[in-house]
Short mmCIF file of C-alpha atoms in Angstrom, two decimals:
data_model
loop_
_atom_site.label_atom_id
_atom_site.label_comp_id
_atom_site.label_asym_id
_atom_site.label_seq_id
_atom_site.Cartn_x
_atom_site.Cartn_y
_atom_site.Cartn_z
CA UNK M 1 10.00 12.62 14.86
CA UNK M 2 11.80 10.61 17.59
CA UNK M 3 11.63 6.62 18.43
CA UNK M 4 11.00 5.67 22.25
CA UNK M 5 10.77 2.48 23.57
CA UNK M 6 8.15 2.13 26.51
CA UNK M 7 6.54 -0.78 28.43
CA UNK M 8 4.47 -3.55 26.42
CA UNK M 9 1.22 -4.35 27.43
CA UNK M 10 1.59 -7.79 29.48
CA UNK M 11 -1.11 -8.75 27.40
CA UNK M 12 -1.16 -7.80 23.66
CA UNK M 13 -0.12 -11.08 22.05
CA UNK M 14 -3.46 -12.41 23.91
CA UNK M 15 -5.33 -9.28 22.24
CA UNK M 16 -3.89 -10.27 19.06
CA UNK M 17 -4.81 -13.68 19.27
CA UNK M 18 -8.06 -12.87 20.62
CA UNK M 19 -8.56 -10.84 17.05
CA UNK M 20 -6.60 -13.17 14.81
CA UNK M 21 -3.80 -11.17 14.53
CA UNK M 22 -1.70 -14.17 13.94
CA UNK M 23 0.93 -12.74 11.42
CA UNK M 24 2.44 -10.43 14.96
CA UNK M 25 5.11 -13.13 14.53
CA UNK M 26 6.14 -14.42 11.38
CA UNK M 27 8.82 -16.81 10.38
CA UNK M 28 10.12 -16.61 14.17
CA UNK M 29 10.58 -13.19 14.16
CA UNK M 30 9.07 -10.32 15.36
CA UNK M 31 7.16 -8.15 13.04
CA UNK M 32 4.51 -6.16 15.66
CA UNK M 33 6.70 -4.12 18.54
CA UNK M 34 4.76 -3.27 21.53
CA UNK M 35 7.72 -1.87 23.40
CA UNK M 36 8.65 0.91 21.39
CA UNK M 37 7.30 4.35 19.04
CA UNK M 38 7.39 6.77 16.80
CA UNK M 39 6.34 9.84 18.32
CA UNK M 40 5.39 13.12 15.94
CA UNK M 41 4.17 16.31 16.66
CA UNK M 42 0.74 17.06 15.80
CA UNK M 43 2.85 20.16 13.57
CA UNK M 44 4.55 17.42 11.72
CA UNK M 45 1.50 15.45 11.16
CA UNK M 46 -0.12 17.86 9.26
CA UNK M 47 1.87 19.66 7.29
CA UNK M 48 4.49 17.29 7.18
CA UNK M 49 2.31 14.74 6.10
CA UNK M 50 -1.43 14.81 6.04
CA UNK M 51 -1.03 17.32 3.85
CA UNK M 52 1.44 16.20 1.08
CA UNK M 53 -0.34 12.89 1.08
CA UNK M 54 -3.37 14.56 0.64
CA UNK M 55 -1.83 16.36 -2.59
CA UNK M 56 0.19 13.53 -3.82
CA UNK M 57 -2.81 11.55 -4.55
CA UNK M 58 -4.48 14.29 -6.21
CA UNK M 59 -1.71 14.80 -8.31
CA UNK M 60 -1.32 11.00 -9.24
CA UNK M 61 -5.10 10.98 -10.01
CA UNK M 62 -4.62 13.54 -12.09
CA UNK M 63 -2.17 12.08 -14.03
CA UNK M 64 -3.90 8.82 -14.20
CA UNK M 65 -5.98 10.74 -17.07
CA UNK M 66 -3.09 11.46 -18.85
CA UNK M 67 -1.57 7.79 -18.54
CA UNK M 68 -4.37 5.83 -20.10
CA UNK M 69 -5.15 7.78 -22.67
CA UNK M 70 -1.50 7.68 -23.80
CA UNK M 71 -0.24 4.12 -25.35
CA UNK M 72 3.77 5.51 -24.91
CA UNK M 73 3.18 5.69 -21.31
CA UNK M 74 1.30 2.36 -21.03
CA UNK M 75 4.07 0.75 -23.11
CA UNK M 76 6.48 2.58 -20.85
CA UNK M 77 5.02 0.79 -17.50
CA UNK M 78 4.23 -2.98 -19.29
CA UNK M 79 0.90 -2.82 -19.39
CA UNK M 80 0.01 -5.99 -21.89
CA UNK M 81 -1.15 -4.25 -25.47
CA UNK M 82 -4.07 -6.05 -25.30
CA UNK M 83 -5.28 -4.90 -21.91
CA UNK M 84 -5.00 -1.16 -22.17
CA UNK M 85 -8.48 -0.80 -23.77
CA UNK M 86 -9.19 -2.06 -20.07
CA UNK M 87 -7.45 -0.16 -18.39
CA UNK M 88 -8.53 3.37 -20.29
CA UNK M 89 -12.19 2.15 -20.44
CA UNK M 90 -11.99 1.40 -16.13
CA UNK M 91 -10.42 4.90 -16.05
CA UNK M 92 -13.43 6.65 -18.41
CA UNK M 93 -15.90 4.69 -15.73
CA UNK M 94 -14.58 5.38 -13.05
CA UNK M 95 -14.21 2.28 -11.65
CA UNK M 96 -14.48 2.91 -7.73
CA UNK M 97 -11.25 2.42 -5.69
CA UNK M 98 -11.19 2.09 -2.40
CA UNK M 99 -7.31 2.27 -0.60
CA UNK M 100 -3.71 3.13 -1.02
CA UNK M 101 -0.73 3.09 0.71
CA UNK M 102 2.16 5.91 0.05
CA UNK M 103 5.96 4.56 1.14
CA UNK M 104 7.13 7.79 2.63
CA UNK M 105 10.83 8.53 3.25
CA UNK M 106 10.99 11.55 6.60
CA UNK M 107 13.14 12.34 8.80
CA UNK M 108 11.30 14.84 10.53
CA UNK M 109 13.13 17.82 9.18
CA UNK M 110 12.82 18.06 5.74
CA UNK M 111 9.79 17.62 3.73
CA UNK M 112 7.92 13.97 3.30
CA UNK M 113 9.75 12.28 -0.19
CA UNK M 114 7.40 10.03 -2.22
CA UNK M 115 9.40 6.17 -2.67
CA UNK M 116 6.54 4.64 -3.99
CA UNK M 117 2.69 4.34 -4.52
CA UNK M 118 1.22 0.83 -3.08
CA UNK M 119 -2.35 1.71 -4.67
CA UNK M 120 -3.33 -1.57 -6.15
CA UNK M 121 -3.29 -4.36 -3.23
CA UNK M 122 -1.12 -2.80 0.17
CA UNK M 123 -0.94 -4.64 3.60
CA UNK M 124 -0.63 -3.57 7.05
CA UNK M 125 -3.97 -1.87 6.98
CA UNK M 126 -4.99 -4.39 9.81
CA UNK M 127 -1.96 -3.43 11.83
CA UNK M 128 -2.49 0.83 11.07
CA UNK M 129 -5.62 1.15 11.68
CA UNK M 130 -6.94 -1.64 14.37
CA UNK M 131 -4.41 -2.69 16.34
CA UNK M 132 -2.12 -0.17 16.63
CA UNK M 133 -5.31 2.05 17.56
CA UNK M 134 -5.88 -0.59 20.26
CA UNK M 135 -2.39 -0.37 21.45
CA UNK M 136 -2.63 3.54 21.94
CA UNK M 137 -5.57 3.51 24.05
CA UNK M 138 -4.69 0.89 26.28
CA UNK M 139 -1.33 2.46 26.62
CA UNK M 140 -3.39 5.51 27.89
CA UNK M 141 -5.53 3.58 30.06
CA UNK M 142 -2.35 2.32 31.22
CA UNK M 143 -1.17 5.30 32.67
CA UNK M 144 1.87 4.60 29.85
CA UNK M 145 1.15 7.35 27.43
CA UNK M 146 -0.64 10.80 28.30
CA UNK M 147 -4.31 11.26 27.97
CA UNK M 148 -3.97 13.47 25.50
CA UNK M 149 -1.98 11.58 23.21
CA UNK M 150 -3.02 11.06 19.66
CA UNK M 151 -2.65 9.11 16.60
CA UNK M 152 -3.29 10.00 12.87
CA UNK M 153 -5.62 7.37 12.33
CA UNK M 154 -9.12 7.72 11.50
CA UNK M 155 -8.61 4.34 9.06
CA UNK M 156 -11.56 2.10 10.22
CA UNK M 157 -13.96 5.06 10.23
CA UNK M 158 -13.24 6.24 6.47
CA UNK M 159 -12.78 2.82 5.49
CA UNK M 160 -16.32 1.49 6.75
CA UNK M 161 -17.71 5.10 5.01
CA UNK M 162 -15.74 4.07 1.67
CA UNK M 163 -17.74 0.59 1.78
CA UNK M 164 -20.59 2.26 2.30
CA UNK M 165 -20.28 4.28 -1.22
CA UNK M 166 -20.24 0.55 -2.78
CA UNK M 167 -23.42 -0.57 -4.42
CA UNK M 168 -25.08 -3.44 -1.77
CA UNK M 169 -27.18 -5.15 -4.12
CA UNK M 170 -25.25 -8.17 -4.17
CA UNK M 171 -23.10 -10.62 -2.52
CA UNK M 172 -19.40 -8.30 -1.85
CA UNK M 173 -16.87 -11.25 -2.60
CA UNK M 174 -13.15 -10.72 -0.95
CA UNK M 175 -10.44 -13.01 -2.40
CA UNK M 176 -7.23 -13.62 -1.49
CA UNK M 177 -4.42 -16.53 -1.43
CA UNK M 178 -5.60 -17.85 2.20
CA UNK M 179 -2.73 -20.26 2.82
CA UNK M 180 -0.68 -16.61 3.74
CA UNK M 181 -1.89 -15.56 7.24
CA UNK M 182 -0.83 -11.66 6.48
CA UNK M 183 -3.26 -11.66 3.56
CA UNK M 184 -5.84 -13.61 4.77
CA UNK M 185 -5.80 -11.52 7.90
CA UNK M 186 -6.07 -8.72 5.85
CA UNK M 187 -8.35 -9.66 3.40
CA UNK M 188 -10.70 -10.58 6.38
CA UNK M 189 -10.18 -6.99 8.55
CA UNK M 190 -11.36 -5.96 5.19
CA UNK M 191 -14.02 -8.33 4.99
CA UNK M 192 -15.43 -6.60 8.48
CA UNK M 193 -15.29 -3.18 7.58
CA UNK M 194 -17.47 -4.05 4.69
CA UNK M 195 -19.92 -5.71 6.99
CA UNK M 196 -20.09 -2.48 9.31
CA UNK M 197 -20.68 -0.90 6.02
CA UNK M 198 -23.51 -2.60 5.29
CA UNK M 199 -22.27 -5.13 2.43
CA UNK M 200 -23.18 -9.28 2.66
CA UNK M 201 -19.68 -10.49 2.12
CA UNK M 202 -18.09 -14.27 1.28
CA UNK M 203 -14.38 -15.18 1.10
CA UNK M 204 -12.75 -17.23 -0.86
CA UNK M 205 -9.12 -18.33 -2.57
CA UNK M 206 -8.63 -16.32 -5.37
CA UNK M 207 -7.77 -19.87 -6.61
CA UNK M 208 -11.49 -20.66 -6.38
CA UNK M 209 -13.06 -18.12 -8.56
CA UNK M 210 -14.27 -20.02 -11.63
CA UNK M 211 -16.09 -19.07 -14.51
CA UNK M 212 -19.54 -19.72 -16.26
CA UNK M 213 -20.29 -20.82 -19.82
CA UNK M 214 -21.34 -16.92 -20.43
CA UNK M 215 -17.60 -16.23 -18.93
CA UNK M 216 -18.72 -14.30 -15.13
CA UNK M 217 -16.72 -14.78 -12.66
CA UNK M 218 -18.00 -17.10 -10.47
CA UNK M 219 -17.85 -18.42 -6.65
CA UNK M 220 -17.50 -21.77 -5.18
CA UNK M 221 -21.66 -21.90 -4.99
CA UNK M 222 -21.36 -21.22 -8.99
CA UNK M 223 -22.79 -17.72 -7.90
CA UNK M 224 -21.73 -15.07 -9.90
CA UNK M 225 -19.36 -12.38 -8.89
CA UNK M 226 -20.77 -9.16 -9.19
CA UNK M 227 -18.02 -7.59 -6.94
CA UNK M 228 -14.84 -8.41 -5.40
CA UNK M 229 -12.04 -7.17 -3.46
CA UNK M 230 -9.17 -9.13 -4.79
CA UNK M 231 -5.66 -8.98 -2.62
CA UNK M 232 -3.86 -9.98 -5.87
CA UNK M 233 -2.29 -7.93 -8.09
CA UNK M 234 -3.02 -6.40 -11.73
CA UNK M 235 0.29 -7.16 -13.07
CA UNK M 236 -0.44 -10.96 -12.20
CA UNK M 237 -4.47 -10.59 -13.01
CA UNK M 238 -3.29 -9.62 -16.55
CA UNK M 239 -0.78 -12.41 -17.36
CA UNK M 240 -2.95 -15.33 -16.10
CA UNK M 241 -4.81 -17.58 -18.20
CA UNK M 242 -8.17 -16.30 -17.38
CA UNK M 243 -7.32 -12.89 -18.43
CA UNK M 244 -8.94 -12.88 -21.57
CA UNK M 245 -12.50 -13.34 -19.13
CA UNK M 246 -11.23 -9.88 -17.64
CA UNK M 247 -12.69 -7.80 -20.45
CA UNK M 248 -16.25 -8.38 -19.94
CA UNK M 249 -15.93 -8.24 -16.39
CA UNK M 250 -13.02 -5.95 -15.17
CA UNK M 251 -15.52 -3.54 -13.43
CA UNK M 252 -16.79 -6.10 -10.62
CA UNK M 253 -12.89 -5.50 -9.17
CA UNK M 254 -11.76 -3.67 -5.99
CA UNK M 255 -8.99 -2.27 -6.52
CA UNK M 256 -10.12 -1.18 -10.50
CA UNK M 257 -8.05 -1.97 -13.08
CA UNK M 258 -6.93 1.89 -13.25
CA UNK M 259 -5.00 1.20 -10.20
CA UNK M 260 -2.60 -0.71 -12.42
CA UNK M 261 -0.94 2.31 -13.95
CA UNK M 262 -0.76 3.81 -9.82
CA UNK M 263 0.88 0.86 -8.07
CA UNK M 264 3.69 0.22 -11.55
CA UNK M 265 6.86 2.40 -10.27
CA UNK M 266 6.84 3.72 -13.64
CA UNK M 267 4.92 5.92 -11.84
CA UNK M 268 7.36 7.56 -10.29
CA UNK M 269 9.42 8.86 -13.58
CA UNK M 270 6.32 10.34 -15.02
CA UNK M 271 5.43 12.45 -11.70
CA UNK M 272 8.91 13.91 -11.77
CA UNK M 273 8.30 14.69 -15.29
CA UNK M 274 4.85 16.10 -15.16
CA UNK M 275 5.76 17.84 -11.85
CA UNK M 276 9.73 18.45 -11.83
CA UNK M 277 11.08 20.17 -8.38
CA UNK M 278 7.48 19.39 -6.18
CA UNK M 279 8.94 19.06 -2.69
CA UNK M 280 8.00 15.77 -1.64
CA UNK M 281 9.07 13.72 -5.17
CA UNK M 282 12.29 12.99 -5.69
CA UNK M 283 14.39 12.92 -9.49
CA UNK M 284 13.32 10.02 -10.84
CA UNK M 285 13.75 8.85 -14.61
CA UNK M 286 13.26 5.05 -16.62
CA UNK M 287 16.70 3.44 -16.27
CA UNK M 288 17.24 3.37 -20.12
CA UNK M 289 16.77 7.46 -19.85
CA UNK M 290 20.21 9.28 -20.28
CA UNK M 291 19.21 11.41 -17.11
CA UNK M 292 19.15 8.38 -14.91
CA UNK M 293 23.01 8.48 -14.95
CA UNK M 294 23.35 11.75 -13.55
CA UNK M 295 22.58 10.61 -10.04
CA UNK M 296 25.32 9.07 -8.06
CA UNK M 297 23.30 8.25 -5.26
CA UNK M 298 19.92 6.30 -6.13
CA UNK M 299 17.72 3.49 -5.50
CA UNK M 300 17.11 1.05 -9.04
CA UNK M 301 13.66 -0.62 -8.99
CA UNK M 302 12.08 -2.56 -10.57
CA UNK M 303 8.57 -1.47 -12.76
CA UNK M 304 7.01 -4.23 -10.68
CA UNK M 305 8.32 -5.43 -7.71
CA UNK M 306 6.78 -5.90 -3.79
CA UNK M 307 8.83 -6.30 -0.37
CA UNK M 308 11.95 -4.43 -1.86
CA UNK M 309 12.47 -7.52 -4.47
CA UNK M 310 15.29 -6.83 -6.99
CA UNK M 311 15.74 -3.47 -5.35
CA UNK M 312 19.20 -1.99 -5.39
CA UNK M 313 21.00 1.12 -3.71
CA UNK M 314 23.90 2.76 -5.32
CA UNK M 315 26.03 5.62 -3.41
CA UNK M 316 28.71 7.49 -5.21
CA UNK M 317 28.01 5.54 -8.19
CA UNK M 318 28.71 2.11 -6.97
CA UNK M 319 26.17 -0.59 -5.29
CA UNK M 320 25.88 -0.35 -1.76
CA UNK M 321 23.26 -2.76 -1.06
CA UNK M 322 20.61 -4.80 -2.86
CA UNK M 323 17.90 -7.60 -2.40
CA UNK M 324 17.19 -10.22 -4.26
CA UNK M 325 13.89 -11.76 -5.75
CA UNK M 326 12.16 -12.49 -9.14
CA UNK M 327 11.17 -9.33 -9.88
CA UNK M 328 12.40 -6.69 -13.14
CA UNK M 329 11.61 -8.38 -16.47
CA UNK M 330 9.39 -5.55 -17.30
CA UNK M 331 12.35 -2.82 -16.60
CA UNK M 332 13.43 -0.88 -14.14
CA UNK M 333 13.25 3.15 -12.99
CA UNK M 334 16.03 4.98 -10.94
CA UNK M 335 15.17 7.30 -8.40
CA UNK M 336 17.36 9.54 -6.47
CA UNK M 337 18.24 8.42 -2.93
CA UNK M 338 16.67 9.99 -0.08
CA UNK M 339 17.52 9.30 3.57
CA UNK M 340 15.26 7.02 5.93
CA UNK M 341 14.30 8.40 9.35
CA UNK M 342 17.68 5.86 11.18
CA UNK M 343 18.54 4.87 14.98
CA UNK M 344 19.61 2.47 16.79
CA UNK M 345 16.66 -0.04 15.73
CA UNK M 346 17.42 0.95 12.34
CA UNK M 347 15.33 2.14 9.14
CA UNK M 348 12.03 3.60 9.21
CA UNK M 349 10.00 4.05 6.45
CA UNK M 350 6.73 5.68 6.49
CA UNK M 351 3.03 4.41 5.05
CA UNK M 352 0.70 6.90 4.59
CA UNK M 353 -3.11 5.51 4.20
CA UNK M 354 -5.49 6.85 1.21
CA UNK M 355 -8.94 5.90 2.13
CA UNK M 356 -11.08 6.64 -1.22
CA UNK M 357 -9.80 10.03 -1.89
CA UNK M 358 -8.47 10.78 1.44
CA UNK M 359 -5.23 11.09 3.64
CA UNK M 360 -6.27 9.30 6.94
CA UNK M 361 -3.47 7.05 8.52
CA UNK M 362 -0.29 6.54 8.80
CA UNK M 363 1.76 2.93 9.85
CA UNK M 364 5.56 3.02 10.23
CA UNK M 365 8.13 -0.18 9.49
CA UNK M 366 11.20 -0.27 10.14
CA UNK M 367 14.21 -2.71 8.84
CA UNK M 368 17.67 -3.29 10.01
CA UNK M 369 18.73 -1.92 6.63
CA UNK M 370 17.33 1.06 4.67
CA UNK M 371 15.56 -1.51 1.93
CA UNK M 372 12.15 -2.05 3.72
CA UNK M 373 11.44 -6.06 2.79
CA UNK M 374 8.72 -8.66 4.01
CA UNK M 375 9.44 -9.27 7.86
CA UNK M 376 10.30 -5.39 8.11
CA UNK M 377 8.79 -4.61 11.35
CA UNK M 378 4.99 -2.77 12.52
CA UNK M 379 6.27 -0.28 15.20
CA UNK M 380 3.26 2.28 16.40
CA UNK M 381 3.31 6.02 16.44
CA UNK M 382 1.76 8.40 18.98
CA UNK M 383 1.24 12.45 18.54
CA UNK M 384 2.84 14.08 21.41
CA UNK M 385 3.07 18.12 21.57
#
């Protein structure tokens, strides 16, 4: 794993217009690059992280089973008494899910370690698998990058196949707060792939689903909602008002309410527990456990937290850096620290796509610090043996 810096297109921010990749820019700075890389073998790919993706997720579905049967480890990660019935029943369906992100901390020596689990609603899928896929082959065209050059990226392809799997009976709703361009521009690549799958899709605010007098979710037409890919988390879904509607109708949501238990960082704790030493986890324990304070060098964070809110890095004991945010009334984990792939542009910090059940992508940000946070950069990566 090295990062290179290399020509820009003279023309992307015309192809991202062109495709309504507004969010390339956000908040007057940066957040696509252009002009530089991450360049892997095809070696470390694979085994380095294809792989270990691939058996991470198996293991966390495996434990999913375990979680929602259990009400100690549903108290442990906050899920509200009175929704675990959900939860466990969305499990015993089956609920279908459709993507994932893992945060991946690599260096490229050592193996892959798991930071966290973004299963529930995870962003830069627009960026990972469209555009960055654009920006290799017109870097090849360009005489820039090799003809041979790769990505790991078959995204679109097993995304479009995932939609397929979806029933197309009805109307495929996809909600999400529009007033934020990132999630509106993801909610709407999305929204595509469906399409290409075969679905007939609306959008809407997540603010705009109503309900009828038999208590369905409803659109703005007063249709009702027989399924919809929400970019709005569980944690949230289960403290709003309308919750108590979610019962009767949890299984028309994308990603299923099983996912809850996946994205909580409590998550991380119970895969150290149920799979101590497993090369790409790293110790991790509830803060209030008496083993947390046996690390000296660890990350705190928070049960529920997004963009490295409330997250805090200790070394030798003593807080080295930390972000701020709204984030950790529910409680926090400790994990140990692991270094993040580091140059002279800074931090990277490795997503690694689950499409259904499958390892199929991978999208790299990078931060000036090692706490990757909301305007952390998109930087593309290329396979070069």
């Amino acid at each position: 794993m090295r990062r290179i810096t290399l020509p820009a297109r003279p023309d992307w921010q015309d192809k991202a217009r062109a495709v309504g990749f507004g969010f390339h820019e956000m908040y007057g700075e940066p957040y696509w690059l252009d002009d530089a890389a991450y360049v892997f073998t095809l070696e470390q790919i694979e085994t380095q992280i294809e792989g270990p993706s691939q058996e991470l997720h198996e293991m966390c579905v495996e434990l999913v089973a375990d979680i929602v049967t259990s009400d100690e480890m549903l108290h442990r990660l906050a899920i509200p008494e009175e929704f675990r019935d959900l939860v466990c029943t969305s499990w015993q369906r089956r609920d279908q899910h459709l993507y994932g992100r893992f945060d991946l901390a690599y260096d490229g020596r050592g193996p892959a370690k798991l930071l966290e689990y973004n299963a529930d609603t995870p962003t830069s899928i627009f960026e990972s698998a469209f555009f960055q896929y654009n920006w290799l082959t017109d870097q090849m065209a360009n005489g820039v990058l090799p003809p041979d050059a790769d990505q790991f990226n078959s995204l679109q392809e097993c995304l479009i196949e995932a939609f397929q799997g979806f029933n197309q009976r009805s109307i495929f709703h996809f909600a999400a707060t529009m007033d934020n361009d990132e999630d509106r521009g993801t909610t709407v690549y999305l929204m595509d792939c469906a399409v290409q799958g075969g679905h007939r899709v609306e959008l809407l605010d997540v603010r705009d689903i109503g309900v009828d007098a038999s208590g369905r979710f409803t659109d703005l037409q007063n249709r009702v909602i027989d399924r919809c890919f929400k970019l709005y988390p569980w944690e949230l879904m289960l403290r709003e008002p309308f919750s108590c509607y979610l019962p009767h109708s949890a299984s028309v949501f994308v990603e299923p309410a099983w996912k809850a238990v996946l994205s909580n960082k409590g998550l991380l704790p119970l895969l150290w527990d149920r799979y101590p030493n497993h090369p790409n986890l790293l110790p991790s324990f509830f803060a209030d456990d008496a083993s947390a304070w046996q690390l000296s060098d660890y990350v705190r964070k928070p049960l529920l937290s997004r963009e490295g809110e409330n997250v805090s890095v200790y070394r030798d004991g003593k807080e080295f850096l930390s972000l701020g945010g709204s984030y950790g009334g529910e409680g926090f984990v400790v994990q140990a620290y692991a270094p993040l792939f580091h140059s002279d542009a800074g931090y990277a910090v490795l997503g690694s796509w689950i499409v259904g059940d499958r390892a199929c992508g991978l999208g790299i940000r990078e931060d000036r610090t090692c706490i990757t946070a909301n305007l952390s950069r998109f930087v593309p990566h290329v396979i070069l043996d």
